[in-house]
mmCIF file of N, CA, C and O in Angstrom:
data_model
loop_
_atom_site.group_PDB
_atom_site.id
_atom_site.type_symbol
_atom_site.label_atom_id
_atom_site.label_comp_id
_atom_site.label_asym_id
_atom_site.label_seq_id
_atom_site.Cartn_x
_atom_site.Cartn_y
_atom_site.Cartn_z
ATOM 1 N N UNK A 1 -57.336 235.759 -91.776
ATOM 2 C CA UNK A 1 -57.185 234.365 -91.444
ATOM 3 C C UNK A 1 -57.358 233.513 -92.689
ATOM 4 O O UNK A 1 -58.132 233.773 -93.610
ATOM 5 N N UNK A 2 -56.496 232.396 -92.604
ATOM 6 C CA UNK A 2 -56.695 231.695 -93.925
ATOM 7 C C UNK A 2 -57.823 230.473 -93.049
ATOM 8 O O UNK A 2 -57.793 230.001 -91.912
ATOM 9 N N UNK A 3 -59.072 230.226 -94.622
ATOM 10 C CA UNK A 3 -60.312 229.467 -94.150
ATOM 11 C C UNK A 3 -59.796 228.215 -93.327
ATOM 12 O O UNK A 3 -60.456 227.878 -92.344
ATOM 13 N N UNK A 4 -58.464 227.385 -93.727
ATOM 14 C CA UNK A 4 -58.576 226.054 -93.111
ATOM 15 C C UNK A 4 -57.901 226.175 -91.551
ATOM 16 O O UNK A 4 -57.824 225.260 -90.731
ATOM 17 N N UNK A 5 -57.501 227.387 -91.410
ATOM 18 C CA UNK A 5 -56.818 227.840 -90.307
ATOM 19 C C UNK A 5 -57.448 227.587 -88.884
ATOM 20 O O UNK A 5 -57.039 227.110 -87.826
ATOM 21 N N UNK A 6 -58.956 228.273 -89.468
ATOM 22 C CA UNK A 6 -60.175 228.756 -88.428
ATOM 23 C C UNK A 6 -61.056 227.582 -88.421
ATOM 24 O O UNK A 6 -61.361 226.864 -89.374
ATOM 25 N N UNK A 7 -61.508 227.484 -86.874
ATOM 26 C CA UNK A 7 -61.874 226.132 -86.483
ATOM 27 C C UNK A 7 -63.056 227.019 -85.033
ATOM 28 O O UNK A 7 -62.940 228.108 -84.470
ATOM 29 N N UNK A 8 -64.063 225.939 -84.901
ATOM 30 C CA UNK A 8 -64.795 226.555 -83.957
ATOM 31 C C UNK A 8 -66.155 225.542 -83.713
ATOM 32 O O UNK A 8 -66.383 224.356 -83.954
ATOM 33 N N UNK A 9 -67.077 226.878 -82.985
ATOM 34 C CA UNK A 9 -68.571 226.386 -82.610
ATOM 35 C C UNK A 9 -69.330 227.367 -82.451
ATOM 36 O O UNK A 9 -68.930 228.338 -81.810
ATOM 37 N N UNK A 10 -70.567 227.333 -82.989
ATOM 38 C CA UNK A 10 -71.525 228.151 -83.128
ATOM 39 C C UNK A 10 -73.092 227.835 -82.103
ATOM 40 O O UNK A 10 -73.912 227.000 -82.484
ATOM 41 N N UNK A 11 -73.247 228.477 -81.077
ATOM 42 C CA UNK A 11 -74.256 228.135 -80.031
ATOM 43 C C UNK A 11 -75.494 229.245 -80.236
ATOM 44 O O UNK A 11 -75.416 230.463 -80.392
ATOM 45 N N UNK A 12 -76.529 228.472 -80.185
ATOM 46 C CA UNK A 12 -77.864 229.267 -79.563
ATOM 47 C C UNK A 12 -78.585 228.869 -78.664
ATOM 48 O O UNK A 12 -79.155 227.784 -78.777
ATOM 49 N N UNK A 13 -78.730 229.635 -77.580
ATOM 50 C CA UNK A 13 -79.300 229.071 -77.238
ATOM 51 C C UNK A 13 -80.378 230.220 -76.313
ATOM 52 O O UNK A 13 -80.219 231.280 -75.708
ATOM 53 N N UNK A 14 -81.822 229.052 -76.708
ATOM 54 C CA UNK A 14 -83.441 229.838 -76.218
ATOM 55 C C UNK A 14 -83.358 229.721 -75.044
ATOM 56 O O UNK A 14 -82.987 228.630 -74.610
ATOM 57 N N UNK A 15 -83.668 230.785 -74.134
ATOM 58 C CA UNK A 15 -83.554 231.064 -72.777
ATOM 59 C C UNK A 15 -85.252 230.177 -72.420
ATOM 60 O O UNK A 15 -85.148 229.207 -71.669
ATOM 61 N N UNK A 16 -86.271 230.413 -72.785
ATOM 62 C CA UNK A 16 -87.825 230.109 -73.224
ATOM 63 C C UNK A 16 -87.780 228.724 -73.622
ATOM 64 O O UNK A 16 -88.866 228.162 -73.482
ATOM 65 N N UNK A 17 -86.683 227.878 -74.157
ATOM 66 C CA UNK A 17 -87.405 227.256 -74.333
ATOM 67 C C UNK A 17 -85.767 226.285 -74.802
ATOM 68 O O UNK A 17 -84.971 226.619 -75.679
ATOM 69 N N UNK A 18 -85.690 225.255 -74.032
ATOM 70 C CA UNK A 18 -84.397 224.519 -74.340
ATOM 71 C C UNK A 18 -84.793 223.688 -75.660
ATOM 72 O O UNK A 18 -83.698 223.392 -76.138
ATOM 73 N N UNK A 19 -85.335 223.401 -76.113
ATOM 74 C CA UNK A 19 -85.133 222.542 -77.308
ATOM 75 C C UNK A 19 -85.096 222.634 -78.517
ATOM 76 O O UNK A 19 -85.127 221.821 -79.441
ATOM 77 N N UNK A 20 -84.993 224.235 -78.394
ATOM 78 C CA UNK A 20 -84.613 225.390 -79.544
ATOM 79 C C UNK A 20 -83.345 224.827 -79.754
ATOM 80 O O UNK A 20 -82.938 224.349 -80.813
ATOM 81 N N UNK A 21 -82.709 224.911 -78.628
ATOM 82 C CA UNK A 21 -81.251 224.985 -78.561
ATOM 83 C C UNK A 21 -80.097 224.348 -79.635
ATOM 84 O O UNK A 21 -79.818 223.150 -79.686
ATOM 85 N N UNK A 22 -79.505 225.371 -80.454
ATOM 86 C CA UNK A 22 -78.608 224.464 -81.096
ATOM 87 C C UNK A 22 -76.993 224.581 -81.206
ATOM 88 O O UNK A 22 -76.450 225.676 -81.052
ATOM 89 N N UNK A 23 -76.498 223.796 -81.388
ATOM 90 C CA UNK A 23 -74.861 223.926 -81.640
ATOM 91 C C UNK A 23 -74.704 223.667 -82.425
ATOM 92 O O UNK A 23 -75.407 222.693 -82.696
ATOM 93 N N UNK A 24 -73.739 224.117 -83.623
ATOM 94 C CA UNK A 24 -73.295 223.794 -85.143
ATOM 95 C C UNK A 24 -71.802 223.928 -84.970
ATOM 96 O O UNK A 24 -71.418 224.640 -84.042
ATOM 97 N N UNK A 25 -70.685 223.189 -85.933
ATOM 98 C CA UNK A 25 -69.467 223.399 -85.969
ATOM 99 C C UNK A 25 -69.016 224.688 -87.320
ATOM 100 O O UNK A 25 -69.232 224.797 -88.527
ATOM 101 N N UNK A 26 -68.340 225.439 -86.324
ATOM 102 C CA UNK A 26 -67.882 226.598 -87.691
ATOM 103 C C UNK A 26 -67.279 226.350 -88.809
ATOM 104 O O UNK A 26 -66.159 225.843 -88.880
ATOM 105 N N UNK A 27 -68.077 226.737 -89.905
ATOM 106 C CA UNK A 27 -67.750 226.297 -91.065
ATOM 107 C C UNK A 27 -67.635 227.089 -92.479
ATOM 108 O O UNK A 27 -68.180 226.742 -93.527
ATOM 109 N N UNK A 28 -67.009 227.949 -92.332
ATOM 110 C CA UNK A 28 -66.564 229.486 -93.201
ATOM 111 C C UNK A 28 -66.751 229.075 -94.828
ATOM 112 O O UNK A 28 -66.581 227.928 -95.241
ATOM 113 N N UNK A 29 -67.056 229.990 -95.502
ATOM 114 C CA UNK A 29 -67.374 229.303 -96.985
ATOM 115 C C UNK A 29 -66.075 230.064 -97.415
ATOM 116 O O UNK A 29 -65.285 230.320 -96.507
ATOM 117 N N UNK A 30 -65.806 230.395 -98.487
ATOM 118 C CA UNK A 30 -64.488 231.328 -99.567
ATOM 119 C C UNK A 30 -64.455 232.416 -99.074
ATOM 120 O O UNK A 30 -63.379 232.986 -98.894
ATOM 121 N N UNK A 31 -65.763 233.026 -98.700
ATOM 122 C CA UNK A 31 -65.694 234.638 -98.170
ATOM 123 C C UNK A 31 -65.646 234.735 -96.390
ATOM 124 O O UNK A 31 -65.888 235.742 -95.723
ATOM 125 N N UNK A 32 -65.274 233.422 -95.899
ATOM 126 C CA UNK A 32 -65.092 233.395 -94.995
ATOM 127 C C UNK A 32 -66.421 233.995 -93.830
ATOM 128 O O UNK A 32 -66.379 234.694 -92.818
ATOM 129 N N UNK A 33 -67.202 233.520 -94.354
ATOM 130 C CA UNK A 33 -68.937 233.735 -94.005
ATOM 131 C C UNK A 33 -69.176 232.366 -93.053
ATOM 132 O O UNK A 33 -68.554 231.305 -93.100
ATOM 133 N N UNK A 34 -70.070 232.678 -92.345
ATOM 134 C CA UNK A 34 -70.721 231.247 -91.701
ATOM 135 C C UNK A 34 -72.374 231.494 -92.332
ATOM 136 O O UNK A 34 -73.079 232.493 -92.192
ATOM 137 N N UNK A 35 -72.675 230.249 -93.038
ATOM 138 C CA UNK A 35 -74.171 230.293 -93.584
ATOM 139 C C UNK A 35 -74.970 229.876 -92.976
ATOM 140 O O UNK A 35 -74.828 228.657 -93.082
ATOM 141 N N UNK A 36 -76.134 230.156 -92.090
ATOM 142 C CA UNK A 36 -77.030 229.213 -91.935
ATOM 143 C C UNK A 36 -78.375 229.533 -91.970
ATOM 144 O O UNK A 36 -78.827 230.611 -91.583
ATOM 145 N N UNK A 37 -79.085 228.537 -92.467
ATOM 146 C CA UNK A 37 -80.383 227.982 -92.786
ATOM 147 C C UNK A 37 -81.495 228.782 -92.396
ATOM 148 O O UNK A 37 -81.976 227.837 -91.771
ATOM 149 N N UNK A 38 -82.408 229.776 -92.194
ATOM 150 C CA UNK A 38 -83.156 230.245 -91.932
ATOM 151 C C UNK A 38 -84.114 229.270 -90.720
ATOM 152 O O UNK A 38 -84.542 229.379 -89.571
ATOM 153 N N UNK A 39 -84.093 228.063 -92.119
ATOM 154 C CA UNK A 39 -85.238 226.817 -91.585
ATOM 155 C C UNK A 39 -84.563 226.076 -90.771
ATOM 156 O O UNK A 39 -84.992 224.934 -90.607
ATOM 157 N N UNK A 40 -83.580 226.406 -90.181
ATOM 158 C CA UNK A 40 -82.667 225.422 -89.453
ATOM 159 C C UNK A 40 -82.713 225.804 -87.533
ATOM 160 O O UNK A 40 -82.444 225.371 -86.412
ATOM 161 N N UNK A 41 -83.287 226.964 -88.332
ATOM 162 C CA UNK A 41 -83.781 227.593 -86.583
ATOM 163 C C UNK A 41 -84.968 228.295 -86.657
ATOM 164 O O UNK A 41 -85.175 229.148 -87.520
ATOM 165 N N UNK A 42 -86.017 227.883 -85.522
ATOM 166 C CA UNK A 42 -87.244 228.025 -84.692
ATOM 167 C C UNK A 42 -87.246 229.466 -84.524
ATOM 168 O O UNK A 42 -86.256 230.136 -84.228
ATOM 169 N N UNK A 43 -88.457 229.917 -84.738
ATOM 170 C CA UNK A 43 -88.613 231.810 -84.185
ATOM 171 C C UNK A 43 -88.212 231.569 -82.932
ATOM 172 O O UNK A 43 -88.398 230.425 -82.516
ATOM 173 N N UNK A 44 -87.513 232.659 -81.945
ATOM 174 C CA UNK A 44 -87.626 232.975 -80.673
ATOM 175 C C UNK A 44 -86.236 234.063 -80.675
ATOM 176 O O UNK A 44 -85.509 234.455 -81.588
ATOM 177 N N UNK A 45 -86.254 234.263 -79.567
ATOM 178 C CA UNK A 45 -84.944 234.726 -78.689
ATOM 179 C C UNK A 45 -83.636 233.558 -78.517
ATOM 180 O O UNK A 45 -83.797 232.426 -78.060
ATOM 181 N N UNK A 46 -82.667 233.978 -78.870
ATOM 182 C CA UNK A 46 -81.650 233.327 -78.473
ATOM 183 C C UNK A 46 -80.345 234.069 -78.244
ATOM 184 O O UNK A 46 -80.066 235.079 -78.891
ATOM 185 N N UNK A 47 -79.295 233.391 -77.017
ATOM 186 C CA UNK A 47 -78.666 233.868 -76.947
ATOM 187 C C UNK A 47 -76.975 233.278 -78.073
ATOM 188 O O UNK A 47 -76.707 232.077 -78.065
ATOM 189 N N UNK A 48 -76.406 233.892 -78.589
ATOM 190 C CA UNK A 48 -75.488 233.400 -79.467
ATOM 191 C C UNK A 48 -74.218 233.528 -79.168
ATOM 192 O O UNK A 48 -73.837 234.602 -78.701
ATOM 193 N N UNK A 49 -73.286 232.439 -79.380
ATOM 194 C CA UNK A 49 -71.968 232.124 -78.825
ATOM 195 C C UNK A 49 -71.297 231.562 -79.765
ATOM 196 O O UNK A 49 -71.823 230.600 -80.325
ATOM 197 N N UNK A 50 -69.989 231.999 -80.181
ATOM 198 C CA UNK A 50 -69.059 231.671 -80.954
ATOM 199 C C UNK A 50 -68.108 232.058 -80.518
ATOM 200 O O UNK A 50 -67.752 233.099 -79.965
ATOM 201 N N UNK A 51 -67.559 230.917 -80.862
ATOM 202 C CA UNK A 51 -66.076 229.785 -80.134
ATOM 203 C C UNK A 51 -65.340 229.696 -81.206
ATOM 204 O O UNK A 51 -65.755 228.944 -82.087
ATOM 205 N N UNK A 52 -63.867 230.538 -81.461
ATOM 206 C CA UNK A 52 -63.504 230.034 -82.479
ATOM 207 C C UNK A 52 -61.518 229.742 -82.572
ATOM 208 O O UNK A 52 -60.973 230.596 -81.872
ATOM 209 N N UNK A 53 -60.842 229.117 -83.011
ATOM 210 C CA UNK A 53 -59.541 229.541 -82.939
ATOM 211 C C UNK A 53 -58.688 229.877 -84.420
ATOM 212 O O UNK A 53 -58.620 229.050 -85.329
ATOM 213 N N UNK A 54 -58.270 230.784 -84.456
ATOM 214 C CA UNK A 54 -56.959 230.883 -85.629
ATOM 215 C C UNK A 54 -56.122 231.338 -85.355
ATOM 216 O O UNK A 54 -55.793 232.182 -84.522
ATOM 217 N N UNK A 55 -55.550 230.619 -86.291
ATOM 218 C CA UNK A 55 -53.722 231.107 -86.061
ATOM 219 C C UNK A 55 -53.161 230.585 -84.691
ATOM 220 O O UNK A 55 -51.998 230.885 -84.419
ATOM 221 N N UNK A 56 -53.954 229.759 -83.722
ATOM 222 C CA UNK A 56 -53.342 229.379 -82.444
ATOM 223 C C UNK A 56 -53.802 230.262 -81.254
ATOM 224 O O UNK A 56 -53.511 229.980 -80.091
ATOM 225 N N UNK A 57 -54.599 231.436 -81.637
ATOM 226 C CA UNK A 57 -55.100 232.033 -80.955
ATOM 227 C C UNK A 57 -56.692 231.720 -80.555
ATOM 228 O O UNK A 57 -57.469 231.149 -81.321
ATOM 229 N N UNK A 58 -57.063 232.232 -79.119
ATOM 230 C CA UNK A 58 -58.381 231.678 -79.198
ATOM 231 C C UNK A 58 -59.619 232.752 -78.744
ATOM 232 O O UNK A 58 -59.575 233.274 -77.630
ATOM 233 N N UNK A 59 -60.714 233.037 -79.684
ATOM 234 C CA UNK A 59 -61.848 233.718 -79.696
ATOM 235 C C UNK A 59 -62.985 233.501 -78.793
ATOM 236 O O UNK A 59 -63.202 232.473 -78.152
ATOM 237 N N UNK A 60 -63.857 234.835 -78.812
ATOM 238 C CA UNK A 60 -64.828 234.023 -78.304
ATOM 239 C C UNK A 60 -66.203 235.553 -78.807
ATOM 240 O O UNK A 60 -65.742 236.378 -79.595
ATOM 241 N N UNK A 61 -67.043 235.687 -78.541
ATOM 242 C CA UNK A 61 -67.862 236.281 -79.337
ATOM 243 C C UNK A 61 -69.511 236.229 -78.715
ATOM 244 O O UNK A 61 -69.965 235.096 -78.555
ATOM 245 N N UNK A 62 -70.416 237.414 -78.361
ATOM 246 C CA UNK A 62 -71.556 236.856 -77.889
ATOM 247 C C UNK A 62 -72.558 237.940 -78.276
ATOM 248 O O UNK A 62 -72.300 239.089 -78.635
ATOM 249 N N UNK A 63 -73.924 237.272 -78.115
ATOM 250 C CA UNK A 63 -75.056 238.468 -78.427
ATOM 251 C C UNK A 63 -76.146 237.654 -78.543
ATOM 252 O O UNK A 63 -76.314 236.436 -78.595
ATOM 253 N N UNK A 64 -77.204 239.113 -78.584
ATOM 254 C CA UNK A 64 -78.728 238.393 -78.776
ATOM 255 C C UNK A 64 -79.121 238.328 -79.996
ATOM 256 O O UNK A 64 -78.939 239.232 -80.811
ATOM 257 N N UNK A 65 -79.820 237.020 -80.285
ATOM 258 C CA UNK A 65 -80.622 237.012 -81.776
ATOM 259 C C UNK A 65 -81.965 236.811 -81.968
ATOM 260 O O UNK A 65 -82.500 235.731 -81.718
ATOM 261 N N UNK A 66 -82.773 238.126 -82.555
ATOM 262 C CA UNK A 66 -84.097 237.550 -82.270
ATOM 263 C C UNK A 66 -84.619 237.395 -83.947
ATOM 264 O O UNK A 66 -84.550 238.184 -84.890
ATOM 265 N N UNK A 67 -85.203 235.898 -83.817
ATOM 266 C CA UNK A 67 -85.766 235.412 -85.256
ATOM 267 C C UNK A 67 -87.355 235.284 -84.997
ATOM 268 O O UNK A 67 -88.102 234.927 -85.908
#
């Protein structure tokens, strides 16, 4: 996929505890990586969701993350 192609959303969300909860917009660097922040998210359980489209096609992506 070419980077400006791919477009999306990145969800967590704490089952324990809603105000964990975050949404970020996907945002791929050169290596086509999504970076984020260590400090940008709270220890716990979360569940993770990514939403994404390229090329006109549309993704979707899920799992557990425990920090």
């Amino acid at each position: 996929f070419k980077q400006e192609a791919v477009t999306g959303k990145i969800m967590l969300y704490c089952p324990s505890d809603n105000r964990k909860d975050l949404s970020l917009p996907l945002k791929l660097d050169g290596e086509m990586t999504q970076r984020i922040p260590r400090s940008a998210i709270r220890s716990g359980r979360y569940h993770l969701q990514v939403d994404w489209v390229a090329n006109d096609a549309a993704y979707w992506n899920e799992g557990i993350v425990n920090l």
